[in-house]
Short mmCIF file of C-alpha atoms in Angstrom, two decimals:
data_model
loop_
_atom_site.label_atom_id
_atom_site.label_comp_id
_atom_site.label_asym_id
_atom_site.label_seq_id
_atom_site.Cartn_x
_atom_site.Cartn_y
_atom_site.Cartn_z
CA MET A 1 0.14 -0.03 -0.03
CA SER A 2 1.58 3.33 -1.01
CA GLU A 3 2.37 6.03 1.38
CA ARG A 4 -0.12 8.38 -0.38
CA LEU A 5 -3.06 5.87 0.01
CA ILE A 6 -2.33 5.40 3.74
CA ASN A 7 -2.21 9.15 4.23
CA ILE A 8 -5.56 9.62 2.46
CA ILE A 9 -7.12 6.95 4.61
CA ILE A 10 -5.75 8.29 7.77
CA ASP A 11 -6.79 11.79 6.80
CA SER A 12 -10.10 11.01 5.68
CA PHE A 13 -11.05 9.07 8.81
CA TRP A 14 -11.95 12.17 10.80
CA LYS A 15 -13.53 13.85 7.69
CA ILE A 16 -15.97 10.99 7.49
CA LEU A 17 -16.50 10.31 11.19
CA LEU A 18 -17.20 13.96 11.96
CA PRO A 19 -20.13 14.23 9.65
CA GLY A 20 -21.16 10.81 11.21
CA LEU A 21 -21.26 12.44 14.71
CA LYS A 22 -22.67 15.60 13.49
CA MET A 23 -25.33 14.37 10.99
CA THR A 24 -25.90 10.61 10.97
CA VAL A 25 -26.16 10.26 14.87
CA PRO A 26 -28.61 13.16 15.30
CA LEU A 27 -30.67 12.03 12.11
CA THR A 28 -30.83 8.50 13.49
CA VAL A 29 -31.50 9.66 17.05
CA ILE A 30 -34.17 12.26 16.36
CA SER A 31 -35.87 10.35 13.74
CA PHE A 32 -35.96 7.06 15.88
CA ALA A 33 -37.32 9.00 18.85
CA ILE A 34 -40.29 10.39 16.71
CA ALA A 35 -40.72 7.01 15.28
CA MET A 36 -41.28 5.51 18.73
CA VAL A 37 -43.77 8.02 19.41
CA ILE A 38 -45.85 7.27 16.18
CA ALA A 39 -45.36 3.55 16.73
CA VAL A 40 -46.57 3.46 20.28
CA LEU A 41 -49.64 5.68 19.48
CA CYS A 42 -50.39 3.51 16.36
CA ALA A 43 -49.98 0.32 18.17
CA LEU A 44 -52.09 1.33 21.24
CA ALA A 45 -54.82 2.50 18.99
CA GLN A 46 -54.96 -0.76 17.20
CA PHE A 47 -54.61 -2.86 20.33
CA ALA A 48 -57.43 -0.83 22.13
CA ASP A 49 -59.45 -1.26 18.89
CA ILE A 50 -60.23 2.29 18.41
CA LYS A 51 -62.57 1.79 15.32
CA PRO A 52 -62.17 4.97 13.36
CA LEU A 53 -58.50 5.22 13.44
CA LYS A 54 -57.85 1.57 12.71
CA PRO A 55 -58.37 1.81 8.73
CA VAL A 56 -56.28 5.00 8.87
CA ILE A 57 -53.41 3.18 10.54
CA ARG A 58 -53.63 0.18 8.44
CA PHE A 59 -53.55 2.34 5.26
CA TYR A 60 -50.32 4.34 6.63
CA ILE A 61 -48.62 1.09 7.43
CA TRP A 62 -49.56 -0.43 4.03
CA VAL A 63 -48.30 2.32 1.96
CA ILE A 64 -45.02 3.03 3.89
CA ARG A 65 -44.10 -0.68 4.04
CA GLY A 66 -45.02 -1.30 0.48
CA THR A 67 -42.84 1.47 -1.11
CA PRO A 68 -39.05 1.95 -1.07
CA LEU A 69 -37.56 4.33 1.35
CA LEU A 70 -35.61 6.04 -1.42
CA VAL A 71 -38.80 6.83 -3.09
CA GLN A 72 -40.22 8.08 -0.31
CA LEU A 73 -37.30 10.51 0.37
CA TYR A 74 -37.54 11.55 -3.16
CA VAL A 75 -41.32 12.19 -3.08
CA LEU A 76 -40.87 14.45 -0.09
CA PHE A 77 -37.71 16.31 -0.99
CA TYR A 78 -37.85 16.46 -4.78
CA GLY A 79 -41.58 16.16 -5.33
CA LEU A 80 -43.23 18.29 -2.84
CA PRO A 81 -41.82 21.50 -4.12
CA ASN A 82 -44.13 20.95 -7.08
CA ILE A 83 -47.15 21.80 -4.99
CA GLY A 84 -45.27 24.61 -3.22
CA ILE A 85 -43.94 22.72 -0.20
CA THR A 86 -40.07 23.22 0.16
CA LEU A 87 -38.11 21.75 3.02
CA ASP A 88 -34.52 21.74 3.93
CA PRO A 89 -32.67 18.51 3.54
CA PHE A 90 -32.02 17.58 7.22
CA PRO A 91 -35.73 17.96 8.36
CA SER A 92 -36.97 16.30 5.09
CA ALA A 93 -34.79 13.14 6.06
CA VAL A 94 -36.12 13.32 9.67
CA ILE A 95 -39.59 13.15 8.58
CA VAL A 96 -39.23 10.40 6.11
CA PHE A 97 -37.18 8.30 8.48
CA ALA A 98 -39.53 8.90 11.26
CA ILE A 99 -42.52 7.97 9.23
CA ASN A 100 -40.82 5.10 7.76
CA GLU A 101 -39.59 3.50 10.96
CA GLY A 102 -42.77 4.35 12.78
CA ALA A 103 -44.69 2.02 10.40
CA TYR A 104 -42.36 -0.83 10.90
CA ALA A 105 -41.95 -0.33 14.71
CA SER A 106 -45.66 0.01 15.37
CA GLU A 107 -46.03 -3.49 13.89
CA THR A 108 -43.33 -4.59 16.16
CA ILE A 109 -45.00 -3.17 19.31
CA ARG A 110 -48.51 -4.15 18.40
CA ALA A 111 -47.29 -7.88 18.04
CA ALA A 112 -45.49 -7.31 21.49
CA LEU A 113 -48.72 -5.88 23.02
CA GLU A 114 -50.79 -8.68 21.74
CA SER A 115 -48.28 -11.36 22.94
CA VAL A 116 -49.10 -10.21 26.76
CA PRO A 117 -51.47 -12.91 28.21
CA SER A 118 -55.12 -11.72 28.47
CA GLY A 119 -55.07 -12.88 32.02
CA GLN A 120 -52.75 -10.01 32.84
CA ILE A 121 -55.40 -7.56 31.78
CA GLU A 122 -58.18 -9.55 33.71
CA ALA A 123 -56.12 -9.55 36.80
CA GLY A 124 -55.53 -5.93 36.60
CA TYR A 125 -59.51 -5.28 36.33
CA CYS A 126 -59.82 -7.60 39.29
CA VAL A 127 -57.71 -5.60 41.52
CA GLY A 128 -59.73 -2.55 40.67
CA MET A 129 -57.38 -0.95 38.03
CA SER A 130 -58.64 0.99 35.06
CA TYR A 131 -57.79 0.09 31.43
CA PHE A 132 -55.29 3.07 31.34
CA GLN A 133 -53.57 2.05 34.57
CA ILE A 134 -53.26 -1.62 33.26
CA MET A 135 -51.63 -0.48 30.15
CA ARG A 136 -49.19 1.69 31.87
CA ARG A 137 -48.33 -0.40 34.72
CA ILE A 138 -48.67 -3.87 33.33
CA VAL A 139 -49.09 -4.31 29.50
CA LEU A 140 -46.68 -1.83 28.23
CA PRO A 141 -43.71 -2.78 30.54
CA GLN A 142 -44.14 -6.42 29.32
CA ALA A 143 -44.65 -5.67 25.74
CA PHE A 144 -41.54 -3.37 25.80
CA ARG A 145 -39.53 -6.24 27.15
CA THR A 146 -40.73 -8.51 24.24
CA ALA A 147 -40.27 -5.78 21.53
CA PHE A 148 -36.81 -4.73 22.62
CA PRO A 149 -34.54 -6.87 20.74
CA THR A 150 -36.48 -6.35 17.49
CA LEU A 151 -36.55 -2.50 18.11
CA GLY A 152 -32.86 -2.76 18.50
CA ASN A 153 -32.32 -4.27 15.21
CA GLU A 154 -34.51 -1.80 13.69
CA LEU A 155 -32.45 0.96 15.21
CA ILE A 156 -29.36 -0.65 13.83
CA SER A 157 -30.76 -0.89 10.30
CA MET A 158 -31.77 2.75 10.62
CA VAL A 159 -28.13 3.87 11.23
CA LYS A 160 -27.23 2.17 7.85
CA ASP A 161 -30.39 3.42 5.99
CA THR A 162 -29.38 7.00 6.80
CA SER A 163 -26.84 6.79 4.15
CA LEU A 164 -29.66 7.10 1.70
CA ALA A 165 -30.10 10.71 2.99
CA ALA A 166 -27.09 11.40 0.74
CA ASN A 167 -29.50 11.41 -2.16
CA ILE A 168 -31.31 14.34 -0.83
CA THR A 169 -27.93 16.33 -0.21
CA VAL A 170 -27.81 15.76 3.67
CA MET A 171 -24.07 15.93 4.49
CA GLU A 172 -23.91 12.64 6.30
CA MET A 173 -21.19 10.24 6.39
CA PHE A 174 -21.72 8.59 3.01
CA MET A 175 -21.75 11.83 1.23
CA ALA A 176 -18.83 13.09 2.88
CA THR A 177 -17.09 9.87 1.53
CA GLN A 178 -18.36 10.31 -1.95
CA ARG A 179 -16.86 13.95 -1.93
CA ILE A 180 -13.40 12.60 -0.83
CA VAL A 181 -13.64 9.87 -3.60
CA ALA A 182 -14.21 12.61 -6.11
CA ARG A 183 -11.09 14.42 -5.10
CA THR A 184 -8.67 11.44 -4.64
CA TYR A 185 -10.00 8.77 -6.95
CA GLU A 186 -9.63 6.01 -4.37
CA PRO A 187 -13.22 4.52 -4.23
CA LEU A 188 -12.06 1.01 -3.06
CA ALA A 189 -10.18 2.13 0.04
CA LEU A 190 -12.59 4.90 0.95
CA TYR A 191 -15.69 3.08 0.57
CA ILE A 192 -14.45 0.17 2.57
CA GLU A 193 -13.43 2.83 5.10
CA VAL A 194 -16.92 4.31 5.61
CA GLY A 195 -18.19 0.82 5.59
CA VAL A 196 -15.83 0.07 8.51
CA ILE A 197 -17.01 3.35 10.46
CA TYR A 198 -20.66 2.19 10.05
CA LEU A 199 -19.65 -1.36 11.34
CA ILE A 200 -18.00 0.63 14.38
CA PHE A 201 -21.52 2.30 14.84
CA SER A 202 -23.47 -0.77 14.62
CA THR A 203 -21.10 -2.70 16.94
CA VAL A 204 -21.69 -0.13 19.67
CA LEU A 205 -25.53 -0.38 19.24
CA THR A 206 -25.30 -4.24 19.30
CA ARG A 207 -23.42 -3.91 22.66
CA LEU A 208 -25.90 -1.46 24.15
CA GLN A 209 -28.75 -3.89 22.84
CA ARG A 210 -27.19 -6.77 24.68
CA TYR A 211 -26.70 -5.09 27.70
CA GLY A 212 -30.25 -3.61 27.61
CA GLU A 213 -31.71 -7.09 27.09
CA LYS A 214 -29.95 -8.33 30.18
CA ARG A 215 -31.33 -5.53 32.27
CA LEU A 216 -34.76 -6.22 31.19
CA ALA A 217 -34.37 -9.71 31.74
CA PHE A 218 -34.48 -9.14 35.47
CA TYR A 219 -37.82 -10.78 35.97
CA GLY A 220 -37.02 -13.92 34.43
CA ARG A 221 -38.54 -16.02 31.69
CA ARG A 222 -42.11 -16.57 31.52
CA MET B 1 -78.35 -11.94 51.83
CA MET B 2 -74.92 -10.17 50.96
CA LEU B 3 -74.63 -11.25 47.35
CA GLU B 4 -77.15 -12.85 44.93
CA VAL B 5 -77.44 -13.06 41.28
CA ASN B 6 -80.65 -14.06 39.58
CA HIS B 7 -81.70 -15.30 36.26
CA VAL B 8 -78.31 -15.00 34.68
CA ARG B 9 -78.31 -16.01 31.13
CA LYS B 10 -75.29 -16.11 28.88
CA SER B 11 -74.57 -17.52 25.28
CA PHE B 12 -71.37 -17.65 23.25
CA ASP B 13 -72.43 -17.48 19.60
CA SER B 14 -75.06 -20.12 19.36
CA ALA B 15 -74.09 -22.06 22.52
CA GLU B 16 -76.10 -21.33 25.43
CA VAL B 17 -73.73 -21.55 28.52
CA LEU B 18 -75.87 -20.17 31.20
CA LYS B 19 -79.57 -20.91 31.20
CA ASP B 20 -81.28 -18.88 34.03
CA VAL B 21 -78.81 -19.34 36.92
CA SER B 22 -79.55 -17.96 40.39
CA ILE B 23 -77.19 -18.19 43.29
CA SER B 24 -76.82 -16.37 46.89
CA VAL B 25 -74.23 -16.06 49.33
CA GLU B 26 -74.53 -15.02 52.80
CA LYS B 27 -71.74 -12.94 54.64
CA GLY B 28 -69.20 -15.23 55.94
CA GLU B 29 -70.37 -18.06 53.88
CA VAL B 30 -68.21 -20.41 51.73
CA VAL B 31 -70.22 -21.59 48.90
CA SER B 32 -68.66 -24.10 46.63
CA ILE B 33 -69.82 -24.72 42.99
CA LEU B 34 -69.35 -28.10 41.65
CA GLY B 35 -70.12 -29.54 38.13
CA PRO B 36 -68.68 -31.22 35.07
CA SER B 37 -66.48 -29.28 32.61
CA GLY B 38 -68.63 -26.99 30.41
CA SER B 39 -71.39 -26.84 32.97
CA GLY B 40 -70.97 -23.02 33.04
CA LYS B 41 -69.63 -22.63 36.46
CA THR B 42 -66.53 -20.69 35.32
CA THR B 43 -68.63 -18.51 33.16
CA LEU B 44 -71.02 -17.85 35.96
CA LEU B 45 -68.05 -16.53 38.34
CA ARG B 46 -66.67 -14.37 35.30
CA CYS B 47 -70.12 -12.80 34.73
CA MET B 48 -70.26 -11.88 38.49
CA ASN B 49 -67.01 -9.94 38.10
CA PHE B 50 -67.83 -8.60 34.68
CA LEU B 51 -64.91 -10.41 33.04
CA GLU B 52 -67.74 -11.59 30.71
CA ARG B 53 -70.93 -9.66 29.92
CA ALA B 54 -74.03 -11.58 30.82
CA ASP B 55 -76.77 -11.39 28.38
CA SER B 56 -79.38 -10.69 31.09
CA GLY B 57 -79.57 -11.14 34.98
CA GLU B 58 -79.40 -9.18 37.92
CA MET B 59 -76.96 -8.76 40.76
CA ILE B 60 -77.93 -7.58 44.34
CA PHE B 61 -74.85 -6.71 46.09
CA ASP B 62 -75.00 -5.00 49.64
CA GLY B 63 -78.70 -4.11 49.02
CA ARG B 64 -78.00 -2.44 45.69
CA ARG B 65 -79.45 -3.94 42.57
CA ILE B 66 -77.28 -3.82 39.31
CA ASP B 67 -78.41 -5.24 35.81
CA LEU B 68 -75.67 -7.49 34.80
CA ALA B 69 -76.17 -6.90 31.26
CA ALA B 70 -76.31 -3.10 31.40
CA ALA B 71 -74.08 -2.18 34.18
CA SER B 72 -72.16 1.06 33.59
CA ASP B 73 -68.36 1.41 34.02
CA ARG B 74 -68.63 3.08 37.16
CA GLU B 75 -70.95 0.41 38.78
CA ILE B 76 -68.53 -2.21 37.49
CA ALA B 77 -65.58 -0.51 38.88
CA ALA B 78 -67.33 -0.05 42.30
CA ILE B 79 -68.14 -3.78 42.51
CA ARG B 80 -64.57 -4.88 41.45
CA LYS B 81 -63.24 -2.73 44.24
CA LYS B 82 -65.47 -4.69 46.77
CA THR B 83 -64.43 -8.09 45.35
CA ALA B 84 -61.38 -10.11 44.57
CA PHE B 85 -60.77 -12.90 42.04
CA VAL B 86 -58.43 -15.94 42.16
CA PHE B 87 -57.68 -17.29 38.88
CA GLN B 88 -56.96 -21.01 37.92
CA ASN B 89 -53.62 -20.00 36.23
CA TYR B 90 -52.85 -17.40 38.93
CA ASN B 91 -52.35 -14.42 36.44
CA LEU B 92 -49.77 -12.73 38.68
CA PHE B 93 -48.28 -9.73 37.19
CA LEU B 94 -45.31 -11.08 35.47
CA ASN B 95 -43.40 -7.86 35.56
CA LYS B 96 -43.90 -7.31 39.30
CA ASN B 97 -42.47 -9.20 42.37
CA ALA B 98 -44.73 -10.94 44.95
CA LEU B 99 -45.05 -7.78 47.21
CA GLN B 100 -45.54 -5.48 44.07
CA ASN B 101 -48.28 -7.99 42.97
CA VAL B 102 -50.15 -7.59 46.27
CA THR B 103 -49.74 -3.64 46.55
CA GLU B 104 -50.42 -2.77 42.96
CA GLY B 105 -54.20 -2.71 43.58
CA LEU B 106 -53.74 -0.85 46.70
CA VAL B 107 -51.32 1.88 45.54
CA ILE B 108 -52.59 2.27 41.93
CA ALA B 109 -56.38 1.47 41.95
CA ARG B 110 -57.04 2.64 45.59
CA LYS B 111 -54.49 5.47 45.70
CA MET B 112 -53.28 4.25 49.07
CA ASP B 113 -49.99 5.68 50.62
CA ARG B 114 -46.98 3.47 49.46
CA ALA B 115 -45.70 2.65 53.21
CA LYS B 116 -49.15 1.64 54.30
CA ALA B 117 -49.65 -0.56 51.38
CA ASP B 118 -46.49 -2.12 51.85
CA GLU B 119 -47.53 -3.00 55.39
CA ILE B 120 -50.67 -4.57 54.37
CA GLY B 121 -48.94 -6.43 51.59
CA ARG B 122 -46.56 -7.79 54.03
CA GLN B 123 -49.11 -8.88 56.35
CA ALA B 124 -50.99 -10.53 53.46
CA LEU B 125 -47.98 -12.52 52.18
CA ALA B 126 -47.30 -13.70 55.75
CA LYS B 127 -50.90 -14.71 56.07
CA VAL B 128 -50.32 -17.20 53.02
CA GLY B 129 -46.73 -18.10 54.23
CA MET B 130 -44.96 -16.26 51.49
CA LEU B 131 -43.39 -13.21 53.32
CA ASP B 132 -39.75 -14.91 52.47
CA TRP B 133 -40.55 -14.62 49.00
CA LYS B 134 -41.73 -11.01 48.77
CA ASP B 135 -38.98 -10.02 46.29
CA SER B 136 -39.39 -12.99 43.89
CA TYR B 137 -40.89 -12.72 40.66
CA PRO B 138 -43.66 -15.13 39.57
CA SER B 139 -41.23 -16.94 37.26
CA GLN B 140 -39.08 -17.95 40.24
CA LEU B 141 -42.14 -19.46 42.19
CA SER B 142 -43.66 -22.66 41.93
CA GLY B 143 -47.29 -22.90 40.86
CA GLY B 144 -48.55 -23.44 44.61
CA GLN B 145 -46.36 -20.48 45.53
CA GLN B 146 -47.80 -18.13 42.78
CA GLN B 147 -51.39 -19.04 43.82
CA ARG B 148 -50.69 -18.41 47.49
CA VAL B 149 -49.41 -14.85 46.23
CA ALA B 150 -52.44 -14.51 44.07
CA ILE B 151 -54.61 -15.23 47.33
CA ALA B 152 -52.35 -12.74 49.27
CA ARG B 153 -53.30 -10.33 46.38
CA ALA B 154 -56.98 -10.96 46.94
CA ILE B 155 -57.06 -10.59 50.56
CA ALA B 156 -54.92 -7.46 50.61
CA VAL B 157 -57.69 -5.32 49.21
CA ASP B 158 -60.04 -6.40 52.11
CA PRO B 159 -62.81 -7.51 49.82
CA GLU B 160 -66.26 -8.47 50.96
CA ILE B 161 -66.23 -11.78 48.94
CA ILE B 162 -63.43 -13.58 47.18
CA TYR B 163 -64.16 -15.54 43.96
CA PHE B 164 -61.94 -18.53 43.49
CA ASP B 165 -62.03 -20.06 39.81
CA GLU B 166 -60.69 -23.68 40.06
CA PRO B 167 -57.77 -22.36 42.14
CA THR B 168 -55.93 -25.86 42.35
CA SER B 169 -56.67 -27.18 38.75
CA ALA B 170 -53.43 -26.11 37.42
CA LEU B 171 -51.34 -27.73 40.22
CA ASP B 172 -50.03 -31.19 40.68
CA PRO B 173 -51.46 -32.99 43.88
CA GLU B 174 -48.56 -32.13 46.08
CA LEU B 175 -48.85 -28.29 45.59
CA THR B 176 -52.76 -28.37 45.85
CA GLY B 177 -52.56 -29.06 49.64
CA GLU B 178 -50.74 -25.90 50.44
CA VAL B 179 -53.38 -23.78 48.52
CA LEU B 180 -56.26 -25.54 50.09
CA ASP B 181 -54.70 -25.10 53.60
CA VAL B 182 -54.70 -21.41 52.95
CA MET B 183 -58.25 -21.28 51.56
CA ARG B 184 -59.37 -23.24 54.84
CA THR B 185 -57.47 -20.75 57.05
CA LEU B 186 -59.49 -17.88 55.14
CA ALA B 187 -62.75 -19.74 55.68
CA ASP B 188 -62.08 -20.14 59.53
CA ASP B 189 -61.36 -16.37 59.66
CA GLY B 190 -64.92 -15.87 58.27
CA MET B 191 -64.03 -14.53 54.82
CA THR B 192 -66.87 -14.67 52.35
CA MET B 193 -65.95 -17.15 49.48
CA LEU B 194 -67.49 -18.35 46.24
CA VAL B 195 -65.39 -21.38 45.06
CA VAL B 196 -65.54 -23.19 41.82
CA THR B 197 -63.66 -26.26 42.45
CA HIS B 198 -63.26 -30.03 41.60
CA GLU B 199 -61.96 -30.57 45.20
CA MET B 200 -64.61 -32.85 46.78
CA GLY B 201 -62.74 -32.71 50.15
CA PHE B 202 -62.72 -28.93 50.23
CA ALA B 203 -66.32 -28.78 49.20
CA ARG B 204 -67.49 -31.14 51.66
CA ASN B 205 -65.44 -30.18 54.74
CA VAL B 206 -64.98 -26.46 54.35
CA SER B 207 -68.06 -25.13 52.61
CA SER B 208 -71.27 -24.09 54.25
CA LYS B 209 -73.25 -24.45 51.01
CA VAL B 210 -72.56 -26.68 47.79
CA CYS B 211 -74.16 -25.92 44.46
CA PHE B 212 -73.93 -28.61 41.78
CA MET B 213 -74.37 -27.21 38.15
CA GLU B 214 -74.75 -29.03 34.89
CA GLY B 215 -75.57 -27.65 31.33
CA GLY B 216 -75.90 -24.19 32.46
CA VAL B 217 -78.33 -24.64 35.37
CA VAL B 218 -78.00 -25.23 38.99
CA VAL B 219 -79.35 -28.87 39.46
CA GLU B 220 -79.32 -28.86 43.14
CA SER B 221 -77.82 -26.98 46.08
CA GLY B 222 -77.72 -27.25 49.87
CA THR B 223 -75.66 -28.06 52.89
CA PRO B 224 -72.67 -30.32 52.05
CA GLU B 225 -74.30 -32.97 54.46
CA LYS B 226 -77.29 -33.02 52.08
CA ILE B 227 -75.54 -32.88 48.63
CA PHE B 228 -72.93 -35.39 49.56
CA GLY B 229 -74.98 -37.60 51.88
CA ASP B 230 -78.53 -37.64 50.32
CA PRO B 231 -78.84 -35.62 47.02
CA GLU B 232 -82.39 -35.45 45.80
CA LYS B 233 -81.32 -35.56 41.99
CA ASP B 234 -80.08 -38.71 40.24
CA ARG B 235 -77.63 -36.52 38.26
CA THR B 236 -75.92 -35.03 41.31
CA ARG B 237 -75.69 -38.70 42.88
CA GLU B 238 -74.33 -39.98 39.61
CA PHE B 239 -71.65 -37.12 39.39
CA LEU B 240 -70.42 -37.26 42.92
CA GLY B 241 -70.35 -41.16 42.71
CA ILE B 242 -67.98 -41.01 39.68
CA LEU B 243 -65.76 -38.47 41.30
CA GLU B 244 -65.72 -40.37 44.57
CA LYS B 245 -64.84 -43.46 42.76
CA GLU B 246 -61.92 -41.72 41.00
CA GLN B 247 -60.69 -40.72 44.32
#
């Protein structure tokens, strides 16, 4: 390996990692947080069988899960200006990732809610608790434990998916790499380098996920 | 009469499970409901605590009349706060330890002060011999231990009556005894209990009244001496005879 290439790899490490910390991480964290709010509300509305909301939520999930994330990004960022709605790249990306992940996560959480034995709810009623109290104290904590590993996987996927935001000019890690490649003509080394940085991010999250699962396992297996 | 239900009817789809059932419990009484599987006894109990909604029927509880089919959420909540329910498969809250299982209904539903609830919770667990396990989660307890915690959860709310839905049916014979012992202690203390059971010994020796149900009706009811000694109906005699032969 030439000295030039080694220097390029070392120089570019921070130039890629920095946009990673400044863009990829906030984009992931903000989008995932909003997605969780959307997901819990959609899952609860379906679980509680709120009749008028159900078809609306099913339609939302159907459309979002049935179309590519990249297409959703393009529609929002490049399409909406046609009808006079123009958004900056970063908020556009947050909106699309939150809506997209919200659809997937709501199905994860709904399945977890339904996996809580119905006897738990009946026991709650029998000690005098209200539906709201039972959901908050008994059902949601148990469902969260069930959903946690899957949600962790979805978060890891999302970190990687944020590279798609390069397509709508968000200056995240992948786009930063593309720029350096354009200047240095070293695509093999640099694309592997950014891949390794994504791998580091994913590894940290995988560790956190494992730690979280251990913490949540405190009340043993069913 | 402390609690009575009259003319309870309930169908699931086309199957009529309860066909005009009436039953009454006096304060301090232990009433056992016997009967073969599918006789409607569990459904009756569940209708009395509104876990199932009866198609028709009335309940008279503490002198107040409530329409079982049309009771409002407020009426249901009021009744549930005066009653407790012990399930066949315990239904302890899986994410709470034994003490938390007992105090949950006090702190959350009845807004009791945490320290006072803990004190009541400890007493209830001590009563069923489970105080040493107060920090254990349901997954760490045997079936009999879980059911004893469930009974502690029931008595902690100071109910006027406890419904038991086949409380020993999920337990192997060795563990059945410890649960029946606890129930016998409660009966001796004067707790009002309505017990759906297959435990003939308990029904015969502990209850003050026995009801035999089959096919969604009460076939016969009376004192244990009468039902076990000299039942009027052939069907009762036949059912008890078969069970006694099995034992």
